Coordinates of C-alpha atoms in Angstrom, one line a residue:
X1 CA 0.0 0.0 0.0
X2 CA 1.2 3.5 -0.7
X3 CA 1.2 6.0 2.2
X4 CA -1.6 6.6 4.7
X5 CA -5.0 7.6 3.4
X6 CA -6.6 10.5 5.1
X7 CA -9.9 8.9 6.2
X8 CA -11.1 12.3 7.4
X9 CA -11.4 13.2 3.7
X10 CA -13.0 9.9 2.8
X11 CA -15.7 9.9 5.4
X12 CA -18.7 12.0 4.3
X13 CA -17.6 12.1 0.6
X14 CA -17.4 8.4 -0.3
X15 CA -19.4 5.3 0.2
X16 CA -17.4 2.8 2.3
X17 CA -17.5 -0.9 1.6
X18 CA -15.9 -3.6 3.8
X19 CA -15.7 -7.2 2.6
X20 CA -14.3 -10.0 4.8
X21 CA -13.4 -13.1 2.9
X22 CA -14.0 -15.5 5.8
X23 CA -11.2 -17.9 6.5
X24 CA -9.1 -16.9 3.4
X25 CA -5.4 -17.8 3.8
X26 CA -2.8 -15.4 2.7
X27 CA -0.7 -18.1 0.9
X28 CA -3.7 -19.3 -1.1
X29 CA -4.8 -15.8 -2.0
X30 CA -1.3 -14.7 -3.1
X31 CA -0.7 -17.8 -5.1
X32 CA -4.0 -17.3 -6.9
X33 CA -3.0 -13.7 -7.7
X34 CA 0.4 -14.7 -9.1
X35 CA -1.3 -17.4 -11.3
X36 CA -3.7 -14.8 -12.7
X37 CA -6.7 -16.6 -11.3
X38 CA -8.3 -13.5 -9.8
X39 CA -9.1 -11.3 -12.7
X40 CA -11.7 -9.1 -10.9
X41 CA -9.8 -8.5 -7.7
X42 CA -6.4 -8.2 -9.4
X43 CA -7.6 -5.0 -11.2
X44 CA -7.6 -3.3 -7.8
X45 CA -4.6 -4.9 -6.1
X46 CA -1.1 -3.5 -6.2
X47 CA 1.4 -4.9 -8.7
X48 CA 2.8 -7.2 -6.1
X49 CA -0.6 -8.5 -5.1
X50 CA -2.1 -8.8 -1.7
X51 CA -0.6 -7.1 1.3
X52 CA 0.5 -9.6 4.0
X53 CA -1.0 -8.8 7.4
X54 CA -1.6 -10.2 10.8
X55 CA -5.2 -10.6 12.1
X56 CA -6.2 -9.4 15.6
X57 CA -8.2 -12.6 16.1
X58 CA -8.0 -16.3 15.1
X59 CA -11.7 -16.9 14.6
X60 CA -14.6 -14.8 13.2
X61 CA -16.1 -13.5 16.4
X62 CA -12.8 -12.2 17.9
X63 CA -11.5 -10.8 14.6
X64 CA -14.7 -8.9 13.7
X65 CA -15.1 -7.4 17.1
X66 CA -11.6 -5.9 16.6
X67 CA -12.3 -4.9 13.0
X68 CA -15.4 -2.9 14.0
X69 CA -13.5 -1.1 16.7
X70 CA -11.0 0.0 14.0
X71 CA -8.4 -2.7 14.6
X72 CA -8.1 -4.0 11.0
X73 CA -5.3 -6.6 10.2
X74 CA -1.9 -5.1 11.0
X75 CA 0.9 -5.0 8.3
X76 CA 3.2 -8.0 8.8
X77 CA 6.3 -5.9 9.3
X78 CA 7.9 -3.9 12.1
X79 CA 6.9 -0.3 12.8
X80 CA 4.0 2.0 13.8
X81 CA 1.0 1.4 11.5
X82 CA -1.6 4.2 11.7
X83 CA -5.1 2.9 11.6
X84 CA -7.9 3.9 9.1
X85 CA -10.6 4.1 11.8
X86 CA -10.4 4.3 15.6
X87 CA -12.8 4.6 18.5
X88 CA -11.6 7.4 20.7
X89 CA -9.2 5.8 23.1
X90 CA -6.7 7.7 25.3
X91 CA -3.1 6.6 24.7
X92 CA -3.7 4.9 21.4
X93 CA -0.3 4.6 19.6
X94 CA -1.9 3.8 16.2
X95 CA -4.2 6.8 15.9
X96 CA -2.7 9.4 13.6
X97 CA -3.9 12.6 12.0
X98 CA -5.1 10.6 9.0
X99 CA -7.2 8.3 11.2
X100 CA -10.9 8.9 11.3
X101 CA -11.7 8.9 15.1
X102 CA -15.2 8.6 16.5
X103 CA -16.7 8.5 20.0
X104 CA -19.2 5.7 19.2
X105 CA -18.3 2.1 20.2
X106 CA -17.9 0.7 16.6
X107 CA -17.5 1.8 13.0
X108 CA -21.1 1.2 11.9
X109 CA -22.4 3.4 14.8
X110 CA -19.7 6.0 14.2
X111 CA -20.5 6.3 10.5
X112 CA -24.3 6.1 11.1
X113 CA -23.9 9.1 13.4
X114 CA -22.4 11.0 10.4
X115 CA -25.2 10.3 8.0
X116 CA -24.3 6.9 6.6
X117 CA -26.9 4.2 5.9
X118 CA -25.3 1.2 7.5
X119 CA -26.0 -2.2 5.9
X120 CA -24.8 -5.6 7.0
X121 CA -25.1 -8.7 4.7
X122 CA -24.1 -11.7 6.8
X123 CA -22.6 -15.0 5.9
X124 CA -21.2 -17.3 8.5
X125 CA -23.1 -18.3 11.7
X126 CA -22.0 -15.3 13.7
X127 CA -24.2 -13.1 11.5
X128 CA -27.3 -15.4 11.3
X129 CA -29.5 -13.5 13.8
X130 CA -30.9 -16.9 15.0
X131 CA -29.7 -16.5 18.5
X132 CA -28.2 -13.9 20.9
X133 CA -24.7 -14.4 19.7
X134 CA -25.7 -14.3 16.0
X135 CA -27.4 -10.9 16.6
X136 CA -24.4 -9.1 18.1
X137 CA -22.8 -8.0 14.8
X138 CA -26.0 -7.4 12.8
X139 CA -27.2 -5.3 15.8
X140 CA -24.4 -2.8 15.1
X141 CA -26.0 -1.8 11.8
X142 CA -29.2 0.1 11.0
X143 CA -30.0 -2.6 8.4
X144 CA -29.0 -6.2 8.4
X145 CA -29.7 -9.3 6.3
X146 CA -29.2 -13.0 6.6
X147 CA -30.7 -16.1 5.0
X148 CA -29.5 -19.7 4.9
X149 CA -28.7 -19.3 1.1
X150 CA -26.2 -16.6 2.1
X151 CA -24.4 -18.8 4.5
X152 CA -21.8 -21.6 4.7
X153 CA -22.2 -24.6 2.4
X154 CA -24.5 -23.0 -0.2
X155 CA -22.8 -23.2 -3.6
X156 CA -24.0 -19.8 -4.9
X157 CA -24.0 -17.9 -1.6
X158 CA -21.6 -15.1 -2.8
X159 CA -23.7 -14.4 -5.9
X160 CA -26.8 -14.1 -3.7
X161 CA -25.0 -11.8 -1.3
X162 CA -23.8 -9.6 -4.1
X163 CA -27.3 -9.5 -5.7
X164 CA -28.7 -8.3 -2.4
X165 CA -25.9 -5.8 -1.9
X166 CA -26.5 -4.3 -5.3
X167 CA -30.2 -3.9 -4.5
X168 CA -29.4 -2.1 -1.3
X169 CA -26.9 0.1 -2.9
X170 CA -29.5 1.3 -5.4
X171 CA -32.2 1.8 -2.7
X172 CA -31.4 5.6 -2.4
X173 CA -28.6 8.1 -2.8
X174 CA -27.6 8.4 0.8
X175 CA -24.0 7.6 1.6
X176 CA -23.6 3.9 2.5
X177 CA -21.4 1.9 4.8
X178 CA -21.9 -1.6 3.4
X179 CA -20.4 -4.7 5.1
X180 CA -20.4 -8.2 3.6
X181 CA -19.1 -11.3 5.3
X182 CA -18.4 -13.7 2.4
X183 CA -19.1 -17.3 3.5
X184 CA -18.1 -19.3 0.4
X185 CA -14.5 -19.9 1.3
X186 CA -15.3 -21.2 4.7
X187 CA -15.6 -25.0 5.1
X188 CA -17.4 -26.9 3.7
X189 CA -16.0 -25.6 0.4
X190 CA -15.5 -28.9 -1.5
X191 CA -18.5 -28.2 -3.8
X192 CA -16.4 -25.6 -5.6
X193 CA -14.2 -28.2 -7.1
X194 CA -16.2 -31.0 -8.9
X195 CA -15.2 -34.5 -7.9
X196 CA -13.7 -33.6 -4.5
X197 CA -15.4 -35.1 -1.4
X198 CA -13.1 -33.5 1.2
X199 CA -12.1 -29.9 1.9
X200 CA -8.5 -29.0 1.1
X201 CA -6.2 -26.2 0.0
X202 CA -7.4 -27.0 -3.5
X203 CA -11.1 -26.5 -2.7
X204 CA -10.2 -23.5 -0.6
X205 CA -8.5 -21.9 -3.7
X206 CA -11.4 -23.0 -6.0
X207 CA -13.9 -21.2 -3.7
X208 CA -11.7 -18.0 -3.9
X209 CA -11.8 -18.2 -7.7
X210 CA -15.6 -18.4 -7.5
X211 CA -15.8 -15.5 -5.1
X212 CA -13.6 -13.3 -7.4
X213 CA -16.0 -13.7 -10.3
X214 CA -19.1 -13.2 -8.1
X215 CA -17.8 -9.8 -6.9
X216 CA -17.7 -8.2 -10.3
X217 CA -21.3 -6.8 -10.2
X218 CA -20.8 -5.4 -6.8
X219 CA -17.7 -3.4 -7.9
X220 CA -19.6 -2.1 -10.9
X221 CA -22.5 -1.0 -8.8
X222 CA -20.2 0.8 -6.4
X223 CA -18.5 2.7 -9.2
X224 CA -21.8 3.7 -10.7
X225 CA -22.9 5.3 -7.5
X226 CA -19.9 7.5 -7.2
X227 CA -16.7 7.5 -5.2
X228 CA -16.3 4.4 -3.0
X229 CA -13.6 3.3 -0.6
X230 CA -13.3 -0.5 -0.5
X231 CA -11.6 -2.7 2.1
X232 CA -11.2 -6.4 1.3
X233 CA -9.5 -8.7 3.7
X234 CA -9.7 -12.0 5.5
X235 CA -10.6 -12.3 9.2
X236 CA -8.3 -15.3 9.7
X237 CA -6.9 -18.2 7.8
X238 CA -7.6 -21.9 8.4
X239 CA -5.5 -25.1 8.6
X240 CA -5.8 -28.1 6.3
X241 CA -3.4 -30.4 8.1
X242 CA -0.6 -27.9 8.4
X243 CA 1.8 -29.4 11.0
X244 CA -1.1 -31.6 12.1
X245 CA -3.5 -28.7 12.7
X246 CA -7.0 -28.5 11.2
X247 CA -9.4 -25.5 11.3
X248 CA -8.8 -22.3 13.1
X249 CA -9.1 -20.7 16.6
X250 CA -5.5 -21.8 17.0
X251 CA -2.1 -20.1 16.9
X252 CA -0.7 -21.4 13.6
X253 CA 0.9 -19.1 11.1
X254 CA -1.6 -20.1 8.4
X255 CA -4.4 -18.8 10.7
X256 CA -2.7 -15.5 11.9
X257 CA -1.5 -14.4 8.4
X258 CA -4.2 -12.9 6.1
X259 CA -4.5 -11.0 2.8
X260 CA -5.5 -7.4 2.9
X261 CA -6.2 -4.7 0.3
X262 CA -8.0 -1.3 0.1
X263 CA -8.7 0.8 -3.0
X264 CA -11.0 3.4 -4.5
X265 CA -13.7 2.9 -7.1
X266 CA -15.5 5.5 -9.1
X267 CA -14.5 9.2 -9.3
X268 CA -12.0 10.1 -6.6

């Protein structure tokens, strides 16, 4: 990424879209980029591909709580790394002049207080609104959506999420903070690679290729509305037998290391 972005100039003048590609591993994402398998996302990534970052949480609930407080994945290199967003917190060493600081407890509430229509399109179970835990994140937004066809294990879930997102973007001209938790890459993802009966790094990569194509209409809709700032990242990775580990909520490198990108769409 090139230099800090002054988010105080972005907030109020741009739509803001945040997409988490749930469980996406950095190594898989970067390999797909280098092989030319991400034609949609690659248009918006730097020449070297995804930025390598460290997640603040090793499973969805922990990571997203940090994200919504402004603690997005941290660049995987030494140094002070100013944040894009921050809840007002005395003594914060990662809040800079370019950081958009708000008094509210999370980004959706902070942007909502500044005139944004806040929209959540859920994916994995922590967004399903079917129990108290599944209502925590949707409850941060003025508008939230979830349906089983948007969730884990549904072959066309990202297409359905994008269709819904495009509808909500076109609902009115008010500035929007749109959040999407993409569930397709999360296990079970074997359906994305015909003939495979087990989840693996190969099916994980196939799910990412599917997601890449499905995102195209969303980016087109964002650009058509006007200037948009987009954040795309993973919340955490997942293990497929790495050093004997499986899944996430554990401290393996493949879980802590995630891909990250941010970019602008539409007129600056």
